Amino acid sequence: MKNFNIALIPGDGIGPEVVAEGGKVLKAIEGMDSNLSFSFTEFPWGCEHYLETGKMMDDDGAEKLKHFDAIYLGAVGYPGVPDHISLWDLLLRIRKEFDQYVNLRPVTLLNQSLTPLKTKTEADIDFLVIRENSEGEYAGAGDWLFKGQPEEVVLQTGVFSRKGTERIIRYAYEEARTSNRTLTSISKGNALNYSMVFWDEVFEEVGKEYPDVETYSYLVDAASLYLVSEPERFEVVVTSNLFGDIITDLGAGITGGLGLATGANVNPEKEYPSMFEPVHGSAPDIAGQGIANPIAAIWSVSQMLDFFGEERWGKAVMTTIQDMVKETAMLTPDLGGNASTGDVGDLFIEKLKIAADTTKIK
């Protein structure tokens, strides 16, 4: 039997509600597959922990987490705690300390009725964004000079190392080659005359090793236009930390909203645990009402299973998500339904069991 130890960080707002449904899915899979088991250890870190202790996570948090097979994060952020503290002292801290330099964000339309792009279908919107996740514009480098004085100056420095840039671009080329898809680089070399010119040069250099991969390169402003006018242009996308953050939320907008947005923070070498999360945020305005959409959190379970090498179950979860989204009446209010968070999770497990029986995955 394979046992996977998972660290749960439910976090803030709706985080605990949606992570609970993802955990239920994993335990249901355990009940259907005698070769798999999942163990969970929960950590109470987040904004409430910060207000009580002055820390988003324990000082030795990384030491506590490093022996787990994966981290399952709900959400970070809540009123009363500045966003830069909640982000830097927990989410970004984990990403950086565990060298989770690959961020995988699928942008896939699951139901044509959910996109605001009236002429686009599921075949038109289906791509993977591979975002550099460890440096770039989120390196945290800079300075704040002469604070409060008339000559006040703020410097925010993007850091693009040869190592960091090349490894994310190479990862993207490998993904495009393996999946037989095109690869598009998104940058801004005409204006950012150091960082993005360097990015473009590395993209071309690495590309010489992959002559079989068809490539495109767009400026981020043009790419944003194409994302809403011609999303079918994109299959695999590689881009920097900031641009990846922005365009994937745009991707969520054209596929049904943040309730369907998921992300994996991956250390490909598995020297450290990787982290899986819905990326919809903590949504404090609906926290505790039982109407949060758990689909993104369940989608991140599919990503986790793929990462564990359990692709059959990862695919089964993904197929069940696609089946679920066809019945909008049984979804949460953000997708036009009237179901509760728990109702969606329970129905999902019922459908997953049927899918497992049909495909004889057990």
PDB file of N, CA and C in Angstrom, residues 60-138:
ATOM      1  N   ASP A  60       9.459  27.671  13.025  1.00  0.00           N
ATOM      2  CA  ASP A  60      10.013  26.417  12.513  1.00  0.00           C
ATOM      3  C   ASP A  60       9.028  25.716  11.581  1.00  0.00           C
ATOM      4  N   GLY A  61       8.158  26.499  10.943  1.00  0.00           N
ATOM      5  CA  GLY A  61       7.131  25.926  10.090  1.00  0.00           C
ATOM      6  C   GLY A  61       7.694  25.101   8.955  1.00  0.00           C
ATOM      7  N   ALA A  62       8.736  25.599   8.307  1.00  0.00           N
ATOM      8  CA  ALA A  62       9.324  24.853   7.189  1.00  0.00           C
ATOM      9  C   ALA A  62       9.878  23.513   7.665  1.00  0.00           C
ATOM     10  N   GLU A  63      10.475  23.505   8.842  1.00  0.00           N
ATOM     11  CA  GLU A  63      11.013  22.259   9.390  1.00  0.00           C
ATOM     12  C   GLU A  63       9.877  21.258   9.645  1.00  0.00           C
ATOM     13  N   LYS A  64       8.739  21.774  10.111  1.00  0.00           N
ATOM     14  CA  LYS A  64       7.603  20.899  10.374  1.00  0.00           C
ATOM     15  C   LYS A  64       7.003  20.339   9.088  1.00  0.00           C
ATOM     16  N   LEU A  65       7.093  21.108   8.012  1.00  0.00           N
ATOM     17  CA  LEU A  65       6.438  20.714   6.769  1.00  0.00           C
ATOM     18  C   LEU A  65       7.302  19.857   5.848  1.00  0.00           C
ATOM     19  N   LYS A  66       8.600  19.934   5.991  1.00  0.00           N
ATOM     20  CA  LYS A  66       9.477  19.401   4.948  1.00  0.00           C
ATOM     21  C   LYS A  66       9.418  17.883   4.787  1.00  0.00           C
ATOM     22  N   HIS A  67       8.890  17.167   5.765  1.00  0.00           N
ATOM     23  CA  HIS A  67       8.859  15.710   5.669  1.00  0.00           C
ATOM     24  C   HIS A  67       7.554  15.188   5.049  1.00  0.00           C
ATOM     25  N   PHE A  68       6.629  16.082   4.738  1.00  0.00           N
ATOM     26  CA  PHE A  68       5.365  15.652   4.149  1.00  0.00           C
ATOM     27  C   PHE A  68       5.529  15.403   2.649  1.00  0.00           C
ATOM     28  N   ASP A  69       4.618  14.616   2.097  1.00  0.00           N
ATOM     29  CA  ASP A  69       4.638  14.353   0.655  1.00  0.00           C
ATOM     30  C   ASP A  69       4.038  15.503  -0.128  1.00  0.00           C
ATOM     31  N   ALA A  70       3.127  16.246   0.492  1.00  0.00           N
ATOM     32  CA  ALA A  70       2.501  17.380  -0.177  1.00  0.00           C
ATOM     33  C   ALA A  70       1.872  18.282   0.870  1.00  0.00           C
ATOM     34  N   ILE A  71       1.619  19.513   0.460  1.00  0.00           N
ATOM     35  CA  ILE A  71       0.927  20.496   1.292  1.00  0.00           C
ATOM     36  C   ILE A  71      -0.362  20.868   0.566  1.00  0.00           C
ATOM     37  N   TYR A  72      -1.465  20.887   1.292  1.00  0.00           N
ATOM     38  CA  TYR A  72      -2.763  21.235   0.728  1.00  0.00           C
ATOM     39  C   TYR A  72      -3.225  22.513   1.421  1.00  0.00           C
ATOM     40  N   LEU A  73      -3.234  23.604   0.675  1.00  0.00           N
ATOM     41  CA  LEU A  73      -3.517  24.934   1.226  1.00  0.00           C
ATOM     42  C   LEU A  73      -4.902  25.407   0.799  1.00  0.00           C
ATOM     43  N   GLY A  74      -5.646  25.984   1.740  1.00  0.00           N
ATOM     44  CA  GLY A  74      -6.977  26.485   1.424  1.00  0.00           C
ATOM     45  C   GLY A  74      -6.986  27.888   0.876  1.00  0.00           C
ATOM     46  N   ALA A  75      -6.629  28.850   1.683  1.00  0.00           N
ATOM     47  CA  ALA A  75      -6.621  30.256   1.262  1.00  0.00           C
ATOM     48  C   ALA A  75      -5.870  31.072   2.297  1.00  0.00           C
ATOM     49  N   VAL A  76      -5.352  32.214   1.852  1.00  0.00           N
ATOM     50  CA  VAL A  76      -4.622  33.111   2.745  1.00  0.00           C
ATOM     51  C   VAL A  76      -5.150  34.528   2.557  1.00  0.00           C
ATOM     52  N   GLY A  77      -5.391  35.209   3.665  1.00  0.00           N
ATOM     53  CA  GLY A  77      -5.808  36.599   3.609  1.00  0.00           C
ATOM     54  C   GLY A  77      -7.125  36.841   4.315  1.00  0.00           C
ATOM     55  N   TYR A  78      -7.171  37.921   5.091  1.00  0.00           N
ATOM     56  CA  TYR A  78      -8.403  38.268   5.785  1.00  0.00           C
ATOM     57  C   TYR A  78      -8.312  39.719   6.240  1.00  0.00           C
ATOM     58  N   PRO A  79      -9.458  40.435   6.302  1.00  0.00           N
ATOM     59  CA  PRO A  79      -9.431  41.829   6.769  1.00  0.00           C
ATOM     60  C   PRO A  79      -8.791  41.944   8.146  1.00  0.00           C
ATOM     61  N   GLY A  80      -7.982  42.965   8.292  1.00  0.00           N
ATOM     62  CA  GLY A  80      -7.281  43.178   9.555  1.00  0.00           C
ATOM     63  C   GLY A  80      -5.827  42.797   9.499  1.00  0.00           C
ATOM     64  N   VAL A  81      -5.441  42.037   8.490  1.00  0.00           N
ATOM     65  CA  VAL A  81      -4.040  41.676   8.286  1.00  0.00           C
ATOM     66  C   VAL A  81      -3.623  42.177   6.900  1.00  0.00           C
ATOM     67  N   PRO A  82      -2.617  43.042   6.830  1.00  0.00           N
ATOM     68  CA  PRO A  82      -2.200  43.564   5.528  1.00  0.00           C
ATOM     69  C   PRO A  82      -1.869  42.445   4.544  1.00  0.00           C
ATOM     70  N   ASP A  83      -2.286  42.622   3.295  1.00  0.00           N
ATOM     71  CA  ASP A  83      -2.120  41.562   2.291  1.00  0.00           C
ATOM     72  C   ASP A  83      -0.660  41.169   2.098  1.00  0.00           C
ATOM     73  N   HIS A  84       0.248  42.150   2.161  1.00  0.00           N
ATOM     74  CA  HIS A  84       1.645  41.794   1.918  1.00  0.00           C
ATOM     75  C   HIS A  84       2.206  40.937   3.055  1.00  0.00           C
ATOM     76  N   ILE A  85       1.636  41.056   4.246  1.00  0.00           N
ATOM     77  CA  ILE A  85       2.071  40.205   5.361  1.00  0.00           C
ATOM     78  C   ILE A  85       1.513  38.795   5.200  1.00  0.00           C
ATOM     79  N   SER A  86       0.217  38.687   4.914  1.00  0.00           N
ATOM     80  CA  SER A  86      -0.386  37.356   4.786  1.00  0.00           C
ATOM     81  C   SER A  86       0.228  36.596   3.624  1.00  0.00           C
ATOM     82  N   LEU A  87       0.574  37.312   2.552  1.00  0.00           N
ATOM     83  CA  LEU A  87       1.153  36.642   1.390  1.00  0.00           C
ATOM     84  C   LEU A  87       2.607  36.254   1.626  1.00  0.00           C
ATOM     85  N   TRP A  88       3.423  37.206   2.054  1.00  0.00           N
ATOM     86  CA  TRP A  88       4.862  36.963   2.169  1.00  0.00           C
ATOM     87  C   TRP A  88       5.222  36.052   3.330  1.00  0.00           C
ATOM     88  N   ASP A  89       4.452  36.095   4.399  1.00  0.00           N
ATOM     89  CA  ASP A  89       4.837  35.353   5.602  1.00  0.00           C
ATOM     90  C   ASP A  89       4.285  33.933   5.648  1.00  0.00           C
ATOM     91  N   LEU A  90       3.516  33.539   4.620  1.00  0.00           N
ATOM     92  CA  LEU A  90       3.041  32.160   4.594  1.00  0.00           C
ATOM     93  C   LEU A  90       3.172  31.581   3.182  1.00  0.00           C
ATOM     94  N   LEU A  91       2.338  32.025   2.265  1.00  0.00           N
ATOM     95  CA  LEU A  91       2.330  31.421   0.933  1.00  0.00           C
ATOM     96  C   LEU A  91       3.680  31.562   0.228  1.00  0.00           C
ATOM     97  N   LEU A  92       4.189  32.784   0.133  1.00  0.00           N
ATOM     98  CA  LEU A  92       5.458  32.975  -0.570  1.00  0.00           C
ATOM     99  C   LEU A  92       6.630  32.384   0.213  1.00  0.00           C
ATOM    100  N   ARG A  93       6.527  32.384   1.515  1.00  0.00           N
ATOM    101  CA  ARG A  93       7.582  31.774   2.318  1.00  0.00           C
ATOM    102  C   ARG A  93       7.710  30.289   2.005  1.00  0.00           C
ATOM    103  N   ILE A  94       6.574  29.602   1.918  1.00  0.00           N
ATOM    104  CA  ILE A  94       6.609  28.171   1.608  1.00  0.00           C
ATOM    105  C   ILE A  94       7.138  27.943   0.191  1.00  0.00           C
ATOM    106  N   ARG A  95       6.632  28.721  -0.763  1.00  0.00           N
ATOM    107  CA  ARG A  95       7.089  28.561  -2.146  1.00  0.00           C
ATOM    108  C   ARG A  95       8.600  28.717  -2.253  1.00  0.00           C
ATOM    109  N   LYS A  96       9.137  29.705  -1.578  1.00  0.00           N
ATOM    110  CA  LYS A  96      10.560  29.993  -1.706  1.00  0.00           C
ATOM    111  C   LYS A  96      11.417  29.012  -0.918  1.00  0.00           C
ATOM    112  N   GLU A  97      11.049  28.718   0.332  1.00  0.00           N
ATOM    113  CA  GLU A  97      11.876  27.841   1.155  1.00  0.00           C
ATOM    114  C   GLU A  97      11.904  26.417   0.605  1.00  0.00           C
ATOM    115  N   PHE A  98      10.838  26.025  -0.090  1.00  0.00           N
ATOM    116  CA  PHE A  98      10.778  24.682  -0.662  1.00  0.00           C
ATOM    117  C   PHE A  98      11.049  24.683  -2.161  1.00  0.00           C
ATOM    118  N   ASP A  99      11.565  25.780  -2.666  1.00  0.00           N
ATOM    119  CA  ASP A  99      11.976  25.886  -4.066  1.00  0.00           C
ATOM    120  C   ASP A  99      10.906  25.338  -5.010  1.00  0.00           C
ATOM    121  N   GLN A 100       9.678  25.770  -4.763  1.00  0.00           N
ATOM    122  CA  GLN A 100       8.556  25.372  -5.623  1.00  0.00           C
ATOM    123  C   GLN A 100       8.530  26.318  -6.819  1.00  0.00           C
ATOM    124  N   TYR A 101       9.478  26.106  -7.705  1.00  0.00           N
ATOM    125  CA  TYR A 101       9.709  27.104  -8.752  1.00  0.00           C
ATOM    126  C   TYR A 101       8.799  26.967  -9.957  1.00  0.00           C
ATOM    127  N   VAL A 102       7.997  25.913 -10.005  1.00  0.00           N
ATOM    128  CA  VAL A 102       7.038  25.731 -11.091  1.00  0.00           C
ATOM    129  C   VAL A 102       5.627  25.934 -10.553  1.00  0.00           C
ATOM    130  N   ASN A 103       4.910  26.874 -11.146  1.00  0.00           N
ATOM    131  CA  ASN A 103       3.497  27.053 -10.828  1.00  0.00           C
ATOM    132  C   ASN A 103       2.690  26.618 -12.041  1.00  0.00           C
ATOM    133  N   LEU A 104       1.816  25.640 -11.841  1.00  0.00           N
ATOM    134  CA  LEU A 104       1.008  25.094 -12.930  1.00  0.00           C
ATOM    135  C   LEU A 104      -0.432  25.544 -12.762  1.00  0.00           C
ATOM    136  N   ARG A 105      -0.917  26.304 -13.742  1.00  0.00           N
ATOM    137  CA  ARG A 105      -2.283  26.795 -13.705  1.00  0.00           C
ATOM    138  C   ARG A 105      -3.011  26.398 -14.990  1.00  0.00           C
ATOM    139  N   PRO A 106      -3.838  25.372 -14.953  1.00  0.00           N
ATOM    140  CA  PRO A 106      -4.635  25.017 -16.129  1.00  0.00           C
ATOM    141  C   PRO A 106      -5.752  26.030 -16.361  1.00  0.00           C
ATOM    142  N   VAL A 107      -5.938  26.409 -17.592  1.00  0.00           N
ATOM    143  CA  VAL A 107      -7.044  27.289 -17.991  1.00  0.00           C
ATOM    144  C   VAL A 107      -7.880  26.491 -18.985  1.00  0.00           C
ATOM    145  N   THR A 108      -8.948  25.886 -18.491  1.00  0.00           N
ATOM    146  CA  THR A 108      -9.737  24.948 -19.285  1.00  0.00           C
ATOM    147  C   THR A 108     -11.215  25.262 -19.131  1.00  0.00           C
ATOM    148  N   LEU A 109     -11.888  25.500 -20.229  1.00  0.00           N
ATOM    149  CA  LEU A 109     -13.328  25.722 -20.207  1.00  0.00           C
ATOM    150  C   LEU A 109     -14.032  24.371 -20.103  1.00  0.00           C
ATOM    151  N   LEU A 110     -14.793  24.186 -19.037  1.00  0.00           N
ATOM    152  CA  LEU A 110     -15.451  22.908 -18.785  1.00  0.00           C
ATOM    153  C   LEU A 110     -16.893  22.881 -19.268  1.00  0.00           C
ATOM    154  N   ASN A 111     -17.466  24.052 -19.462  1.00  0.00           N
ATOM    155  CA  ASN A 111     -18.860  24.151 -19.897  1.00  0.00           C
ATOM    156  C   ASN A 111     -19.006  25.450 -20.674  1.00  0.00           C
ATOM    157  N   GLN A 112     -19.424  25.345 -21.931  1.00  0.00           N
ATOM    158  CA  GLN A 112     -19.479  26.516 -22.792  1.00  0.00           C
ATOM    159  C   GLN A 112     -20.358  27.624 -22.216  1.00  0.00           C
ATOM    160  N   SER A 113     -21.346  27.262 -21.433  1.00  0.00           N
ATOM    161  CA  SER A 113     -22.251  28.266 -20.871  1.00  0.00           C
ATOM    162  C   SER A 113     -21.569  29.164 -19.840  1.00  0.00           C
ATOM    163  N   LEU A 114     -20.395  28.762 -19.356  1.00  0.00           N
ATOM    164  CA  LEU A 114     -19.730  29.502 -18.287  1.00  0.00           C
ATOM    165  C   LEU A 114     -18.819  30.612 -18.792  1.00  0.00           C
ATOM    166  N   THR A 115     -18.479  30.626 -20.076  1.00  0.00           N
ATOM    167  CA  THR A 115     -17.567  31.655 -20.568  1.00  0.00           C
ATOM    168  C   THR A 115     -18.325  32.888 -21.037  1.00  0.00           C
ATOM    169  N   PRO A 116     -17.803  34.080 -20.736  1.00  0.00           N
ATOM    170  CA  PRO A 116     -18.412  35.305 -21.266  1.00  0.00           C
ATOM    171  C   PRO A 116     -18.065  35.544 -22.738  1.00  0.00           C
ATOM    172  N   LEU A 117     -17.200  34.715 -23.297  1.00  0.00           N
ATOM    173  CA  LEU A 117     -16.829  34.842 -24.706  1.00  0.00           C
ATOM    174  C   LEU A 117     -17.847  34.064 -25.535  1.00  0.00           C
ATOM    175  N   LYS A 118     -18.792  34.767 -26.093  1.00  0.00           N
ATOM    176  CA  LYS A 118     -20.004  34.141 -26.630  1.00  0.00           C
ATOM    177  C   LYS A 118     -19.771  33.182 -27.787  1.00  0.00           C
ATOM    178  N   THR A 119     -18.672  33.343 -28.515  1.00  0.00           N
ATOM    179  CA  THR A 119     -18.460  32.470 -29.673  1.00  0.00           C
ATOM    180  C   THR A 119     -17.495  31.334 -29.400  1.00  0.00           C
ATOM    181  N   LYS A 120     -16.984  31.240 -28.171  1.00  0.00           N
ATOM    182  CA  LYS A 120     -15.941  30.252 -27.888  1.00  0.00           C
ATOM    183  C   LYS A 120     -16.518  28.988 -27.253  1.00  0.00           C
ATOM    184  N   THR A 121     -15.882  27.873 -27.572  1.00  0.00           N
ATOM    185  CA  THR A 121     -16.304  26.576 -27.054  1.00  0.00           C
ATOM    186  C   THR A 121     -15.186  25.963 -26.212  1.00  0.00           C
ATOM    187  N   GLU A 122     -15.474  24.774 -25.661  1.00  0.00           N
ATOM    188  CA  GLU A 122     -14.474  24.061 -24.864  1.00  0.00           C
ATOM    189  C   GLU A 122     -13.200  23.791 -25.669  1.00  0.00           C
ATOM    190  N   ALA A 123     -13.340  23.597 -26.970  1.00  0.00           N
ATOM    191  CA  ALA A 123     -12.168  23.324 -27.814  1.00  0.00           C
ATOM    192  C   ALA A 123     -11.280  24.547 -27.979  1.00  0.00           C
ATOM    193  N   ASP A 124     -11.841  25.737 -27.761  1.00  0.00           N
ATOM    194  CA  ASP A 124     -11.085  26.976 -27.969  1.00  0.00           C
ATOM    195  C   ASP A 124     -10.284  27.401 -26.741  1.00  0.00           C
ATOM    196  N   ILE A 125     -10.720  26.990 -25.560  1.00  0.00           N
ATOM    197  CA  ILE A 125     -10.083  27.461 -24.318  1.00  0.00           C
ATOM    198  C   ILE A 125      -9.602  26.258 -23.526  1.00  0.00           C
ATOM    199  N   ASP A 126      -8.369  25.892 -23.744  1.00  0.00           N
ATOM    200  CA  ASP A 126      -7.797  24.728 -23.070  1.00  0.00           C
ATOM    201  C   ASP A 126      -6.276  24.824 -23.143  1.00  0.00           C
ATOM    202  N   PHE A 127      -5.675  25.472 -22.157  1.00  0.00           N
ATOM    203  CA  PHE A 127      -4.219  25.612 -22.162  1.00  0.00           C
ATOM    204  C   PHE A 127      -3.669  25.572 -20.743  1.00  0.00           C
ATOM    205  N   LEU A 128      -2.380  25.379 -20.656  1.00  0.00           N
ATOM    206  CA  LEU A 128      -1.675  25.290 -19.373  1.00  0.00           C
ATOM    207  C   LEU A 128      -0.686  26.433 -19.261  1.00  0.00           C
ATOM    208  N   VAL A 129      -0.785  27.202 -18.191  1.00  0.00           N
ATOM    209  CA  VAL A 129       0.177  28.266 -17.929  1.00  0.00           C
ATOM    210  C   VAL A 129       1.224  27.752 -16.951  1.00  0.00           C
ATOM    211  N   ILE A 130       2.483  27.844 -17.362  1.00  0.00           N
ATOM    212  CA  ILE A 130       3.612  27.474 -16.510  1.00  0.00           C
ATOM    213  C   ILE A 130       4.288  28.773 -16.092  1.00  0.00           C
ATOM    214  N   ARG A 131       4.126  29.106 -14.838  1.00  0.00           N
ATOM    215  CA  ARG A 131       4.573  30.393 -14.302  1.00  0.00           C
ATOM    216  C   ARG A 131       5.819  30.202 -13.459  1.00  0.00           C
ATOM    217  N   GLU A 132       6.816  31.029 -13.695  1.00  0.00           N
ATOM    218  CA  GLU A 132       7.999  31.015 -12.828  1.00  0.00           C
ATOM    219  C   GLU A 132       7.548  31.442 -11.436  1.00  0.00           C
ATOM    220  N   ASN A 133       7.947  30.716 -10.409  1.00  0.00           N
ATOM    221  CA  ASN A 133       7.291  30.818  -9.111  1.00  0.00           C
ATOM    222  C   ASN A 133       8.238  31.145  -7.959  1.00  0.00           C
ATOM    223  N   SER A 134       9.505  31.469  -8.272  1.00  0.00           N
ATOM    224  CA  SER A 134      10.468  31.605  -7.175  1.00  0.00           C
ATOM    225  C   SER A 134      11.208  32.940  -7.148  1.00  0.00           C
ATOM    226  N   GLU A 135      11.178  33.689  -8.252  1.00  0.00           N
ATOM    227  CA  GLU A 135      11.959  34.929  -8.271  1.00  0.00           C
ATOM    228  C   GLU A 135      11.229  35.965  -9.110  1.00  0.00           C
ATOM    229  N   GLY A 136      11.894  36.546 -10.091  1.00  0.00           N
ATOM    230  CA  GLY A 136      11.257  37.542 -10.950  1.00  0.00           C
ATOM    231  C   GLY A 136      10.811  38.763 -10.184  1.00  0.00           C
ATOM    232  N   GLU A 137       9.594  39.201 -10.472  1.00  0.00           N
ATOM    233  CA  GLU A 137       9.069  40.421  -9.855  1.00  0.00           C
ATOM    234  C   GLU A 137       8.690  40.203  -8.392  1.00  0.00           C
ATOM    235  N   TYR A 138       8.591  38.920  -7.971  1.00  0.00           N
ATOM    236  CA  TYR A 138       8.226  38.609  -6.593  1.00  0.00           C
ATOM    237  C   TYR A 138       9.444  38.204  -5.765  1.00  0.00           C
TER     238      TYR A 138
END
